[in-house]
mmCIF file of C-alpha atoms in Angstrom:
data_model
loop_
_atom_site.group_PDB
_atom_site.id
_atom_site.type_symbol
_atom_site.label_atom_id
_atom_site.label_comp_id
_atom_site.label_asym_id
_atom_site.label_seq_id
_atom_site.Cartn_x
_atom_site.Cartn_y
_atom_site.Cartn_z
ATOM 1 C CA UNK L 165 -7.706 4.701 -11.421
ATOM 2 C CA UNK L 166 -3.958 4.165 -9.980
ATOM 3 C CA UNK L 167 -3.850 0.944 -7.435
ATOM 4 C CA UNK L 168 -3.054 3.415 -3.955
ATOM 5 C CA UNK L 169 -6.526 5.172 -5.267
ATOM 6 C CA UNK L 170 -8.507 1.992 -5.533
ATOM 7 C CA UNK L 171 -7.012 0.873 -2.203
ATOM 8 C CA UNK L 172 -8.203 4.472 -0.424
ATOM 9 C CA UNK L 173 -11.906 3.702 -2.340
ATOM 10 C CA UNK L 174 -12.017 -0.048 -0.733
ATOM 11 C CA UNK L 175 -11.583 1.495 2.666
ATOM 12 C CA UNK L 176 -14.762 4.265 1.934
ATOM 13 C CA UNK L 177 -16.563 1.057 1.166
ATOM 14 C CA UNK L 178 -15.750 -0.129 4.568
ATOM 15 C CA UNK L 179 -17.637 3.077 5.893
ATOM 16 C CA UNK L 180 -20.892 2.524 4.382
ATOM 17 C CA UNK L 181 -23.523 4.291 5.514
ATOM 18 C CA UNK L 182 -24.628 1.719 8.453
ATOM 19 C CA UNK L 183 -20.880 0.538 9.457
ATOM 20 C CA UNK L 184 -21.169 1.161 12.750
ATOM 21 C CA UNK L 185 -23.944 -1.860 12.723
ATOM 22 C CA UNK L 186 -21.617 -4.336 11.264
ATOM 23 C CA UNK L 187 -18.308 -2.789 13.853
ATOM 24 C CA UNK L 188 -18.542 -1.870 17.433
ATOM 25 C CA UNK L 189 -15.526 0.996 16.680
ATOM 26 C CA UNK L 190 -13.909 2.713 13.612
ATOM 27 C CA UNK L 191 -11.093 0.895 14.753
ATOM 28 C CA UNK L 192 -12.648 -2.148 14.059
ATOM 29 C CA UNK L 193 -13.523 -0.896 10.738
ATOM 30 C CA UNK L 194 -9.805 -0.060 9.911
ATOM 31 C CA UNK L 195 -8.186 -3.561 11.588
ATOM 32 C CA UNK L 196 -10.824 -5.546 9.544
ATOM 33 C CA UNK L 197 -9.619 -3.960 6.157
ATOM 34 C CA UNK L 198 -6.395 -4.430 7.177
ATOM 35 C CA UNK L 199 -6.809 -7.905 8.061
ATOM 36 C CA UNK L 200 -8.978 -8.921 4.846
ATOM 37 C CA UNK L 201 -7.942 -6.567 1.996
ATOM 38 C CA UNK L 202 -4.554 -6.514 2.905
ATOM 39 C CA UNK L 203 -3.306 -5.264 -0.808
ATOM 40 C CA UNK L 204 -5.670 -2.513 -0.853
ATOM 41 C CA UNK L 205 -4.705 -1.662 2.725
ATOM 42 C CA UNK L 206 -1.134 -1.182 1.584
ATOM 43 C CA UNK L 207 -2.318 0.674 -1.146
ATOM 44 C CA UNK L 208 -4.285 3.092 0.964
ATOM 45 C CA UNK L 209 -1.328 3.744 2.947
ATOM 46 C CA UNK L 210 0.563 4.893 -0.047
ATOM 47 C CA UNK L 211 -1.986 7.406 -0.947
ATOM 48 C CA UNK L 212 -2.626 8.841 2.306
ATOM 49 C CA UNK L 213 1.007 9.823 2.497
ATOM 50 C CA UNK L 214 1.223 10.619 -1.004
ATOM 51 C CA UNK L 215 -2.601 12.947 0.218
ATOM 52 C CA UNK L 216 -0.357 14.822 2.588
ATOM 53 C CA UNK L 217 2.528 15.554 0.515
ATOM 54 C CA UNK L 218 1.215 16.694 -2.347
ATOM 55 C CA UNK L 219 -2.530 17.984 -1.766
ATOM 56 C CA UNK L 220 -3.822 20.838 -0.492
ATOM 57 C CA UNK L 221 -5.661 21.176 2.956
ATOM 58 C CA UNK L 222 -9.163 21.674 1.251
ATOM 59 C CA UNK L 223 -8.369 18.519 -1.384
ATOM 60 C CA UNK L 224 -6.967 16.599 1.722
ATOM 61 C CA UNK L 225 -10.537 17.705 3.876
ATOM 62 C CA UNK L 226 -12.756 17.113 1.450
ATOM 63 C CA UNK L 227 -11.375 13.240 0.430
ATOM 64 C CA UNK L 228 -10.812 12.577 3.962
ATOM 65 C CA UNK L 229 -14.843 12.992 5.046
ATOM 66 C CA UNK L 230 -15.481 11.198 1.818
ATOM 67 C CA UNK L 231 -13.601 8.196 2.843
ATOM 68 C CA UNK L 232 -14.873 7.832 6.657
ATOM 69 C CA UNK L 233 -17.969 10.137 6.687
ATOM 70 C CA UNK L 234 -18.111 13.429 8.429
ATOM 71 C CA UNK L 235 -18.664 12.374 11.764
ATOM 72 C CA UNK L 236 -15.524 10.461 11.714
ATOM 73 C CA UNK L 237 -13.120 12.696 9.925
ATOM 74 C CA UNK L 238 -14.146 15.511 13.019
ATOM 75 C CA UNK L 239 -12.522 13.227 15.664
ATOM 76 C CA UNK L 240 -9.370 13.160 13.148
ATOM 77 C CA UNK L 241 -6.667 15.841 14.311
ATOM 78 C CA UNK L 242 -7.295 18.963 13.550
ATOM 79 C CA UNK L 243 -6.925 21.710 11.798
ATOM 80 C CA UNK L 244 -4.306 20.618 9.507
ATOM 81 C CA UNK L 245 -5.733 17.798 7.363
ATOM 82 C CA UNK L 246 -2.717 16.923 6.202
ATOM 83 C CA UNK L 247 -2.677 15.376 9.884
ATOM 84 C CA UNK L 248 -5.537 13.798 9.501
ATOM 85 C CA UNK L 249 -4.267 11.895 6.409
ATOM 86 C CA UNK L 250 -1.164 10.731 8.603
ATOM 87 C CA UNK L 251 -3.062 9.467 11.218
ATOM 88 C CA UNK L 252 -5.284 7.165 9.125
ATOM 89 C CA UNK L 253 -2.387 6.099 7.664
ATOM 90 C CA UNK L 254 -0.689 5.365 10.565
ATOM 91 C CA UNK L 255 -3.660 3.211 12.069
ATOM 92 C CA UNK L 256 -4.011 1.103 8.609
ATOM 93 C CA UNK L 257 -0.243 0.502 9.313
ATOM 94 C CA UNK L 258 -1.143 0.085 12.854
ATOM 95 C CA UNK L 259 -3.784 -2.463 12.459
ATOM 96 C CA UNK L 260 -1.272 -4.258 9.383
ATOM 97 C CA UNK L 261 1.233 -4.926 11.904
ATOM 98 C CA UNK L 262 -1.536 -6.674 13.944
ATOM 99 C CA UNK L 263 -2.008 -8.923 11.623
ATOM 100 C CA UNK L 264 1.089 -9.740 9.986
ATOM 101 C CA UNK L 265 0.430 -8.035 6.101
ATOM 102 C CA UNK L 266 2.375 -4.839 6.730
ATOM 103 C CA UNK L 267 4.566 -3.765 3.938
ATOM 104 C CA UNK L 268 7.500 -1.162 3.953
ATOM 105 C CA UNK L 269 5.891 0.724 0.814
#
């Protein structure tokens, strides 16, 4: 498994199946991993874009509502999942920033 895969599997294991019991928002969820797995964080970032670029939409739909459940990925924009990847990238980076580990990668 490549390093910007194991970071995108650290942030599914943020979204266990009772998350929203341990964070009040799935923003919460994405500034904590940011904040405390700040390697893997970068790494997710990586292959999100690299999701987008080089998947398909079904690929990109499918790993997408593997990482942050079904209910989640719907409120992701729509219908272009290559979107979707973006925008999680761009709140990982988001929530980075926040805290001080974001990397240019």
């Amino acid at each position: 498994m490549t390093e910007s895969l194991r970071g995108v599997y650290e942030l599914q294991g943020m979204f266990h199946q009772d998350w929203d019991l341990d964070y009040e928002s799935w923003d919460e969820v994405i500034e904590d991993f940011a904040r405390s797995r700040s390697a893997y964080a970068s790494a997710a970032v990586t292959e999100l874009a690299n999701m987008a670029e080089q998947w398909s939409e079904k690929r990109i739909r499918k790993e997408i509502r593997v990482i942050v459940t079904q209910k989640e990925a719907a409120k992701l924009p729509q219908p272009r999942w290559k979107n979707a990847a973006l925008t999680l990238r761009e709140r990982i980076i988001a929530a980075q920033r926040n805290y001080g580990h974001w990397s240019t990668d």
